[in-house]
Amino acid sequence: MTTGTMTSRADFPGMLTPEGQPWHYLDTAATAQKPQAVIDTVARKLGADYATVHRGVYGRSAEMTLGFEAARRTVADFVNADENEIVFTRGATEAINLVAQSWGSSQLEVGDRILLSELEHHSNIVPWQLLRDRKGIEIDVCPITDDGLIDLDAAEAMLTPRHKLVAFAHVSNVLGSVLDVERAVSLAHGVGAKILLDGCQAAPRIALDMKAMDCDFYVFSAHKVYGPTGIGALWAKADILDAMPPWQGGGAMIDRVTFERTTYAPAPARFEAGTPAIVEAVGFASAIDYVTGIGIERIEAHERALTRTAREELGRFNSLRLFGPEEAAGIVSFEIDGVHPHDLGTILDEESVAIRAGHHCAQPLMDRLGVPATARASFGIYNDETDIAALVRGIERTLRIFG
Ligand code: PMP
């Protein structure tokens, strides 16, 4: 299996330094660079094609509405779902907050429990804490194994009929560990709980099939799938979505408004108050078209191979400690004895290598790993071995500087 570049870097203007040299961008887990096709779509939709959706009687608005709803179909097809099950949100964070506030507030009662895991991103922790504090529910935390997988044996032992929701990351944004979805779904459903999967890091690199996966909620952000910021998706099973009350009020989410009483539009419009992120939605679809044009299975294989190579290369440094499982999806976290990740990140930046240094919005995971921060390299479709070689050179230089 080759780990060579699978797509032309030239498609990605963001992969160059201001001087026009290759930029070794290894922070795709934070946000992905955008292909020219997406940039062109967004520019066209903001420019010559621009108009509002849903209300206009004039031709351009009708065209924009068609494009916006076609984007919803593209997102739905991407995850093998029905389009009325896709709610556009600002991103994964907003999608989880939507579920917590709408489903959680209406369905959960004092004494009900939610199971999270030790490796969750803050956006899959804090919305549930806000809900806990409002509703008097309890949060349990499933541990991870030493190699960084959510410990599903522990989850099995912890789950009770009081658990109404399991909310796990499909892929960890720090460790690249991939959840055994089938088992997690069956454990949750086994006690009658719903299961939400945070697909932020899975959507860009793992083929998704909502019908086969059989979870209840799935969330992801466009900007990590090579699309624009400001848009993402909540997928939920139609019957669950239909039963959920609105969470924000305003235009576009109503059926009929009087001062006495308002009735609401069916899902997904019920959850999309206000003028939507029209341009971003169409840009999202354009990014999905780009990704599916390459093939998500090829992307996954490419990034897994790069991750394996990176782990091998980084594993040669005696003072370097790798976190996470051997088989990881596109993400490697590590620390170097005596070098703070921020110092490493700064020196690497001088070498045109961009990594992430910090807690990656996963402070409880940092506590579990016993570190304040890690260095993280993450891969995208535009990366190849030259980026890993540049990372290795940068680490060698850092080690020389630190003696
Ligand atoms: N969950 C995971 C696993 C993530 O990696 C991220 C983004 N770092 C989020 C949630 C939040 O996504 P967003 O900021 O796009 O809403």
Short mmCIF file of C-alpha atoms and ligand atoms in Angstrom, two decimals:
data_model
loop_
_atom_site.label_atom_id
_atom_site.label_comp_id
_atom_site.label_asym_id
_atom_site.label_seq_id
_atom_site.Cartn_x
_atom_site.Cartn_y
_atom_site.Cartn_z
CA MET A 1 0.00 0.00 0.00
CA THR A 2 1.42 3.33 -0.97
CA THR A 3 1.63 6.27 1.35
CA GLY A 4 2.32 8.69 -1.49
CA THR A 5 0.15 11.74 -1.98
CA MET A 6 -3.27 10.64 -3.16
CA THR A 7 -4.36 13.94 -4.56
CA SER A 8 -2.59 16.89 -6.04
CA ARG A 9 -1.38 19.27 -3.36
CA ALA A 10 -1.87 21.89 -6.03
CA ASP A 11 -5.61 21.51 -5.37
CA PHE A 12 -4.98 23.08 -1.95
CA PRO A 13 -3.69 26.66 -2.02
CA GLY A 14 -3.41 26.50 1.77
CA MET A 15 -0.64 23.89 1.53
CA LEU A 16 1.95 26.52 0.55
CA THR A 17 3.86 29.00 2.69
CA PRO A 18 3.51 32.70 1.82
CA GLU A 19 6.81 32.29 -0.07
CA GLY A 20 5.25 29.55 -2.19
CA GLN A 21 7.20 26.71 -0.54
CA PRO A 22 5.54 23.46 0.64
CA TRP A 23 3.92 23.83 4.01
CA HIS A 24 3.97 20.65 6.09
CA TYR A 25 0.51 21.01 7.48
CA LEU A 26 -0.06 18.33 10.13
CA ASP A 27 -3.07 19.83 11.88
CA THR A 28 -5.97 18.49 9.85
CA ALA A 29 -7.61 17.14 13.01
CA ALA A 30 -8.09 20.79 14.03
CA THR A 31 -9.32 21.86 10.63
CA ALA A 32 -8.67 20.70 7.08
CA GLN A 33 -7.26 22.79 4.23
CA LYS A 34 -9.74 23.47 1.44
CA PRO A 35 -9.50 22.28 -2.16
CA GLN A 36 -9.80 24.93 -4.86
CA ALA A 37 -13.13 23.42 -5.95
CA VAL A 38 -14.65 24.30 -2.55
CA ILE A 39 -13.12 27.77 -2.58
CA ASP A 40 -14.52 28.37 -6.07
CA THR A 41 -17.98 27.13 -5.07
CA VAL A 42 -18.06 29.36 -2.01
CA ALA A 43 -16.84 32.38 -4.01
CA ARG A 44 -19.48 31.79 -6.70
CA LYS A 45 -22.27 31.34 -4.16
CA LEU A 46 -21.21 34.48 -2.30
CA GLY A 47 -20.90 36.36 -5.58
CA ALA A 48 -22.85 35.96 -8.79
CA ASP A 49 -25.24 33.32 -7.38
CA TYR A 50 -25.97 34.97 -4.05
CA ALA A 51 -29.51 35.30 -2.68
CA THR A 52 -31.50 34.05 0.27
CA VAL A 53 -33.29 30.71 0.44
CA HIS A 54 -36.84 29.51 1.05
CA ARG A 55 -38.57 32.87 0.79
CA GLY A 56 -37.66 34.41 -2.52
CA VAL A 57 -40.14 34.37 -5.37
CA TYR A 58 -37.46 35.49 -7.81
CA GLY A 59 -35.39 33.09 -9.82
CA ARG A 60 -32.04 33.43 -8.09
CA SER A 61 -33.50 32.72 -4.67
CA ALA A 62 -35.30 29.68 -6.07
CA GLU A 63 -31.97 28.50 -7.52
CA MET A 64 -30.22 29.06 -4.20
CA THR A 65 -32.97 27.12 -2.42
CA LEU A 66 -32.49 24.21 -4.81
CA GLY A 67 -28.73 24.31 -4.17
CA PHE A 68 -29.22 24.48 -0.40
CA GLU A 69 -31.59 21.52 -0.31
CA ALA A 70 -29.39 19.59 -2.75
CA ALA A 71 -26.57 20.14 -0.25
CA ARG A 72 -28.68 18.47 2.42
CA ARG A 73 -29.17 15.49 0.10
CA THR A 74 -25.42 15.33 -0.53
CA VAL A 75 -24.72 15.27 3.20
CA ALA A 76 -27.42 12.63 3.69
CA ASP A 77 -26.00 10.45 0.91
CA PHE A 78 -22.51 10.84 2.38
CA VAL A 79 -23.66 9.07 5.55
CA ASN A 80 -26.32 6.88 3.89
CA ALA A 81 -29.23 8.61 5.59
CA ASP A 82 -32.51 10.18 4.54
CA GLU A 83 -32.35 13.91 3.93
CA ASN A 84 -35.09 14.73 6.44
CA GLU A 85 -32.77 13.26 9.10
CA ILE A 86 -30.03 15.84 8.46
CA VAL A 87 -30.16 19.04 10.50
CA PHE A 88 -27.68 21.73 9.51
CA THR A 89 -25.95 23.17 12.55
CA ARG A 90 -22.98 25.50 13.02
CA GLY A 91 -20.83 22.44 13.62
CA ALA A 92 -20.48 19.38 15.80
CA THR A 93 -20.45 21.48 18.96
CA GLU A 94 -23.79 23.05 18.17
CA ALA A 95 -25.18 19.68 17.12
CA ILE A 96 -24.35 18.15 20.51
CA ASN A 97 -25.78 21.18 22.30
CA LEU A 98 -28.94 20.79 20.22
CA VAL A 99 -29.33 17.16 21.28
CA ALA A 100 -28.62 18.00 24.92
CA GLN A 101 -31.03 20.91 25.02
CA SER A 102 -33.85 19.51 22.91
CA TRP A 103 -33.75 15.74 23.37
CA GLY A 104 -32.00 15.80 26.76
CA SER A 105 -34.23 18.46 28.31
CA SER A 106 -37.41 16.81 27.12
CA GLN A 107 -36.53 13.15 27.68
CA LEU A 108 -34.33 12.96 30.77
CA GLU A 109 -35.44 13.06 34.37
CA VAL A 110 -33.82 13.36 37.77
CA GLY A 111 -31.76 10.24 38.42
CA ASP A 112 -31.25 9.34 34.77
CA ARG A 113 -27.63 8.72 33.77
CA ILE A 114 -25.43 9.45 30.79
CA LEU A 115 -22.24 7.55 29.97
CA LEU A 116 -19.34 9.49 28.44
CA SER A 117 -15.74 8.38 28.07
CA GLU A 118 -12.41 9.61 29.35
CA LEU A 119 -11.23 10.61 25.89
CA GLU A 120 -14.09 12.92 24.91
CA HIS A 121 -13.60 16.36 23.41
CA HIS A 122 -14.92 19.14 25.67
CA SER A 123 -17.80 19.60 23.26
CA ASN A 124 -19.01 16.11 24.18
CA ILE A 125 -18.64 16.80 27.90
CA VAL A 126 -19.70 20.35 28.72
CA PRO A 127 -23.16 20.31 27.05
CA TRP A 128 -23.99 17.25 29.18
CA GLN A 129 -22.72 18.97 32.33
CA LEU A 130 -24.96 21.94 31.58
CA LEU A 131 -27.84 19.52 31.17
CA ARG A 132 -26.89 17.67 34.36
CA ASP A 133 -26.95 20.92 36.31
CA ARG A 134 -30.36 21.83 34.90
CA LYS A 135 -32.02 18.43 35.10
CA GLY A 136 -30.42 16.63 38.04
CA ILE A 137 -29.10 13.77 35.95
CA GLU A 138 -25.80 11.96 36.57
CA ILE A 139 -22.77 11.57 34.32
CA ASP A 140 -20.61 8.45 34.40
CA VAL A 141 -17.21 8.25 32.75
CA CYS A 142 -16.10 5.11 30.98
CA PRO A 143 -12.33 4.60 31.29
CA ILE A 144 -9.99 4.01 28.38
CA THR A 145 -7.52 1.17 28.01
CA ASP A 146 -3.80 1.84 28.32
CA ASP A 147 -3.47 1.97 24.56
CA GLY A 148 -6.19 4.57 24.29
CA LEU A 149 -9.37 2.78 23.29
CA ILE A 150 -12.68 3.32 25.03
CA ASP A 151 -12.88 0.31 27.32
CA LEU A 152 -16.10 -1.34 26.22
CA ASP A 153 -15.75 -4.13 28.79
CA ALA A 154 -15.87 -1.41 31.42
CA ALA A 155 -18.80 0.23 29.63
CA GLU A 156 -20.66 -3.07 29.71
CA ALA A 157 -20.09 -3.37 33.45
CA MET A 158 -21.14 0.24 34.08
CA LEU A 159 -24.31 0.45 32.01
CA THR A 160 -27.65 0.11 33.80
CA PRO A 161 -31.29 0.65 32.82
CA ARG A 162 -30.94 4.14 34.36
CA HIS A 163 -28.61 5.07 31.51
CA LYS A 164 -30.56 6.93 28.87
CA LEU A 165 -27.65 7.97 26.68
CA VAL A 166 -24.15 6.88 25.75
CA ALA A 167 -22.11 9.61 24.02
CA PHE A 168 -18.74 8.52 22.64
CA ALA A 169 -16.24 9.78 20.10
CA HIS A 170 -16.15 7.59 16.99
CA VAL A 171 -12.48 8.56 16.54
CA SER A 172 -10.45 10.29 19.27
CA ASN A 173 -9.13 13.69 18.21
CA VAL A 174 -6.03 13.13 20.36
CA LEU A 175 -5.19 9.45 19.94
CA GLY A 176 -6.78 8.52 16.63
CA SER A 177 -8.32 5.49 18.34
CA VAL A 178 -11.36 4.12 16.57
CA LEU A 179 -14.43 3.01 18.51
CA ASP A 180 -15.91 -0.42 17.95
CA VAL A 181 -19.22 1.10 16.90
CA GLU A 182 -21.10 -2.15 16.55
CA ARG A 183 -20.35 -3.22 20.10
CA ALA A 184 -20.90 0.27 21.58
CA VAL A 185 -24.30 0.53 19.88
CA SER A 186 -25.32 -2.92 21.03
CA LEU A 187 -24.24 -2.22 24.62
CA ALA A 188 -26.19 1.05 24.71
CA HIS A 189 -29.30 -0.44 23.14
CA GLY A 190 -28.97 -3.46 25.40
CA VAL A 191 -29.91 -1.32 28.40
CA GLY A 192 -32.42 0.75 26.45
CA ALA A 193 -30.13 3.79 26.11
CA LYS A 194 -29.70 5.92 23.02
CA ILE A 195 -26.23 6.40 21.62
CA LEU A 196 -24.68 9.56 20.19
CA LEU A 197 -21.44 9.32 18.26
CA ASP A 198 -19.16 12.31 17.86
CA GLY A 199 -18.01 11.79 14.30
CA CYS A 200 -15.82 14.88 13.94
CA GLN A 201 -12.66 12.90 13.32
CA ALA A 202 -14.36 9.94 11.66
CA ALA A 203 -16.28 11.76 8.94
CA PRO A 204 -13.12 12.88 7.08
CA ARG A 205 -11.56 9.42 7.08
CA ILE A 206 -14.04 6.57 7.63
CA ALA A 207 -16.95 5.53 5.43
CA LEU A 208 -20.18 6.21 7.31
CA ASP A 209 -23.46 4.39 6.97
CA MET A 210 -26.16 5.49 9.38
CA LYS A 211 -28.49 2.67 8.39
CA ALA A 212 -25.86 0.01 9.09
CA MET A 213 -24.38 1.66 12.17
CA ASP A 214 -27.77 1.94 13.87
CA CYS A 215 -26.70 4.63 16.35
CA ASP A 216 -29.27 7.28 17.31
CA PHE A 217 -27.40 10.55 16.86
CA TYR A 218 -24.30 11.31 14.81
CA VAL A 219 -22.58 14.71 14.60
CA PHE A 220 -19.78 16.17 12.51
CA SER A 221 -18.35 19.44 11.23
CA ALA A 222 -17.81 20.43 7.60
CA HIS A 223 -14.50 22.20 8.21
CA LYS A 224 -12.81 18.91 9.10
CA VAL A 225 -14.15 17.31 5.91
CA TYR A 226 -12.41 19.92 3.69
CA GLY A 227 -15.43 22.23 3.74
CA PRO A 228 -16.11 25.68 5.22
CA THR A 229 -16.35 26.61 8.88
CA GLY A 230 -19.71 27.60 10.33
CA ILE A 231 -21.60 24.51 9.20
CA GLY A 232 -21.98 20.93 10.32
CA ALA A 233 -24.60 18.28 10.62
CA LEU A 234 -26.66 16.47 13.17
CA TRP A 235 -28.05 13.19 11.93
CA ALA A 236 -30.72 11.57 14.07
CA LYS A 237 -33.18 8.77 13.45
CA ALA A 238 -36.34 10.27 11.98
CA ASP A 239 -38.67 9.14 14.76
CA ILE A 240 -36.36 10.59 17.42
CA LEU A 241 -35.99 13.88 15.55
CA ASP A 242 -39.74 14.11 14.96
CA ALA A 243 -40.40 13.80 18.68
CA MET A 244 -37.85 16.45 19.68
CA PRO A 245 -39.09 19.95 20.61
CA PRO A 246 -37.52 23.05 19.05
CA TRP A 247 -34.50 24.46 20.83
CA GLN A 248 -34.21 27.89 19.21
CA GLY A 249 -37.09 30.01 18.01
CA GLY A 250 -37.27 32.35 15.04
CA GLY A 251 -37.94 32.45 11.35
CA ALA A 252 -37.93 29.35 9.16
CA MET A 253 -38.69 26.91 11.98
CA ILE A 254 -42.40 27.68 12.24
CA ASP A 255 -45.60 26.51 10.68
CA ARG A 256 -47.92 29.34 11.90
CA VAL A 257 -47.28 32.14 14.36
CA THR A 258 -49.88 34.11 16.32
CA PHE A 259 -49.34 35.89 19.61
CA GLU A 260 -51.42 33.23 21.30
CA ARG A 261 -49.77 30.16 19.88
CA THR A 262 -47.09 29.06 17.45
CA THR A 263 -46.92 25.75 15.65
CA TYR A 264 -43.67 24.41 14.31
CA ALA A 265 -42.35 23.12 11.04
CA PRO A 266 -41.48 19.44 10.82
CA ALA A 267 -37.85 18.31 11.23
CA PRO A 268 -35.30 19.28 10.06
CA ALA A 269 -36.61 22.86 9.55
CA ARG A 270 -37.88 22.88 13.16
CA PHE A 271 -34.26 22.91 14.32
CA GLU A 272 -32.96 25.51 11.86
CA ALA A 273 -34.20 28.88 13.11
CA GLY A 274 -33.09 31.93 11.16
CA THR A 275 -31.44 32.43 7.80
CA PRO A 276 -29.23 29.36 7.41
CA ALA A 277 -25.57 29.20 6.49
CA ILE A 278 -26.53 28.99 2.82
CA VAL A 279 -23.14 29.44 1.20
CA GLU A 280 -21.47 27.23 3.77
CA ALA A 281 -23.99 24.43 3.17
CA VAL A 282 -23.31 24.45 -0.55
CA GLY A 283 -19.57 24.60 0.19
CA PHE A 284 -20.03 21.61 2.53
CA ALA A 285 -21.62 19.64 -0.32
CA SER A 286 -18.84 20.64 -2.68
CA ALA A 287 -16.28 19.33 -0.15
CA ILE A 288 -18.18 16.06 0.14
CA ASP A 289 -18.20 15.76 -3.64
CA TYR A 290 -14.44 16.27 -3.62
CA VAL A 291 -13.89 13.66 -0.90
CA THR A 292 -16.20 11.08 -2.42
CA GLY A 293 -14.54 11.71 -5.79
CA ILE A 294 -11.33 10.42 -4.24
CA GLY A 295 -13.08 7.70 -2.25
CA ILE A 296 -13.28 7.63 1.51
CA GLU A 297 -11.86 4.09 1.70
CA ARG A 298 -8.77 5.27 -0.16
CA ILE A 299 -8.47 8.22 2.19
CA GLU A 300 -8.71 5.96 5.22
CA ALA A 301 -6.07 3.56 3.87
CA HIS A 302 -3.79 6.46 2.94
CA GLU A 303 -4.02 8.10 6.36
CA ARG A 304 -3.67 4.84 8.27
CA ALA A 305 -0.52 4.07 6.30
CA LEU A 306 0.86 7.55 7.00
CA THR A 307 0.01 7.14 10.67
CA ARG A 308 1.82 3.80 10.78
CA THR A 309 4.89 5.33 9.12
CA ALA A 310 4.80 8.29 11.49
CA ARG A 311 4.58 6.01 14.54
CA GLU A 312 7.50 3.97 13.26
CA GLU A 313 9.64 7.03 12.54
CA LEU A 314 8.78 8.80 15.79
CA GLY A 315 9.24 5.56 17.73
CA ARG A 316 12.97 5.66 16.88
CA PHE A 317 13.54 8.60 19.23
CA ASN A 318 14.40 7.24 22.67
CA SER A 319 13.14 10.32 24.46
CA LEU A 320 9.82 10.33 22.62
CA ARG A 321 6.69 8.71 24.04
CA LEU A 322 3.85 7.84 21.71
CA PHE A 323 0.26 7.81 22.92
CA GLY A 324 -2.65 5.88 21.50
CA PRO A 325 -3.05 2.54 19.77
CA GLU A 326 -0.72 1.15 17.09
CA GLU A 327 -3.60 1.12 14.62
CA ALA A 328 -4.89 4.68 14.59
CA ALA A 329 -6.86 6.75 12.13
CA GLY A 330 -4.82 9.70 10.90
CA ILE A 331 -3.73 11.09 14.28
CA VAL A 332 -0.58 10.63 16.39
CA SER A 333 0.01 12.23 19.79
CA PHE A 334 3.37 12.22 21.53
CA GLU A 335 5.59 13.94 24.06
CA ILE A 336 9.33 14.38 24.17
CA ASP A 337 11.16 14.13 27.45
CA GLY A 338 12.29 17.57 28.59
CA VAL A 339 10.66 19.46 25.70
CA HIS A 340 7.36 21.21 26.21
CA PRO A 341 5.02 20.54 23.27
CA HIS A 342 4.64 24.30 22.75
CA ASP A 343 8.42 24.71 22.37
CA LEU A 344 8.44 21.82 19.93
CA GLY A 345 5.57 23.38 17.99
CA THR A 346 7.37 26.72 17.81
CA ILE A 347 10.63 25.21 16.53
CA LEU A 348 8.75 23.07 14.02
CA ASP A 349 6.97 26.17 12.79
CA GLU A 350 10.37 27.62 11.84
CA GLU A 351 10.76 24.51 9.64
CA SER A 352 7.34 25.06 8.01
CA VAL A 353 5.90 22.12 9.94
CA ALA A 354 2.55 22.82 11.59
CA ILE A 355 1.57 20.53 14.45
CA ARG A 356 -0.82 21.09 17.32
CA ALA A 357 0.46 21.44 20.88
CA GLY A 358 -1.84 21.58 23.86
CA HIS A 359 -4.69 19.76 25.52
CA HIS A 360 -6.70 19.51 22.28
CA CYS A 361 -9.91 20.35 24.16
CA ALA A 362 -9.58 17.05 26.00
CA GLN A 363 -8.33 18.01 29.46
CA PRO A 364 -9.75 14.93 31.21
CA LEU A 365 -7.80 12.79 28.72
CA MET A 366 -4.62 14.76 29.51
CA ASP A 367 -5.25 14.00 33.19
CA ARG A 368 -5.63 10.31 32.35
CA LEU A 369 -2.38 10.33 30.34
CA GLY A 370 -0.66 12.24 33.16
CA VAL A 371 0.50 15.12 30.97
CA PRO A 372 -0.54 18.77 30.71
CA ALA A 373 -0.36 18.68 26.93
CA THR A 374 0.73 16.57 23.99
CA ALA A 375 2.17 17.29 20.57
CA ARG A 376 -0.16 16.04 17.85
CA ALA A 377 0.42 15.38 14.19
CA SER A 378 -2.64 14.66 12.12
CA PHE A 379 -2.94 13.80 8.46
CA GLY A 380 -5.18 14.69 5.57
CA ILE A 381 -5.57 13.68 1.97
CA TYR A 382 -2.83 16.08 0.87
CA ASN A 383 -0.09 14.73 3.18
CA ASP A 384 2.65 12.31 2.20
CA GLU A 385 5.95 10.97 3.54
CA THR A 386 7.73 14.27 2.86
CA ASP A 387 5.65 15.78 5.66
CA ILE A 388 6.71 13.01 8.05
CA ALA A 389 10.35 13.47 6.99
CA ALA A 390 10.06 17.21 7.69
CA LEU A 391 8.54 16.45 11.10
CA VAL A 392 11.39 14.06 11.90
CA ARG A 393 14.03 16.63 10.78
CA GLY A 394 12.32 19.24 12.95
CA ILE A 395 12.34 16.93 15.97
CA GLU A 396 16.05 16.18 15.41
CA ARG A 397 16.77 19.91 15.35
CA THR A 398 14.68 20.44 18.49
CA LEU A 399 16.60 17.71 20.30
CA ARG A 400 19.91 19.34 19.25
CA ILE A 401 18.69 22.70 20.59
CA PHE A 402 17.58 21.13 23.87
CA GLY A 403 20.90 19.26 24.10
N1 PMP B 1 -15.36 16.51 18.75
C1 PMP B 1 -14.16 16.18 18.27
C2 PMP B 1 -13.68 14.76 18.41
C3 PMP B 1 -13.37 17.15 17.66
O1 PMP B 1 -12.18 16.81 17.17
C4 PMP B 1 -13.87 18.47 17.55
C5 PMP B 1 -13.05 19.57 16.93
N2 PMP B 1 -11.73 19.60 17.39
C6 PMP B 1 -15.14 18.75 18.06
C7 PMP B 1 -15.86 17.74 18.65
C8 PMP B 1 -15.75 20.10 17.95
O2 PMP B 1 -15.97 20.44 16.62
P1 PMP B 1 -16.35 21.91 16.19
O3 PMP B 1 -15.38 22.81 16.91
O4 PMP B 1 -16.15 21.92 14.72
O5 PMP B 1 -17.75 22.14 16.59
#
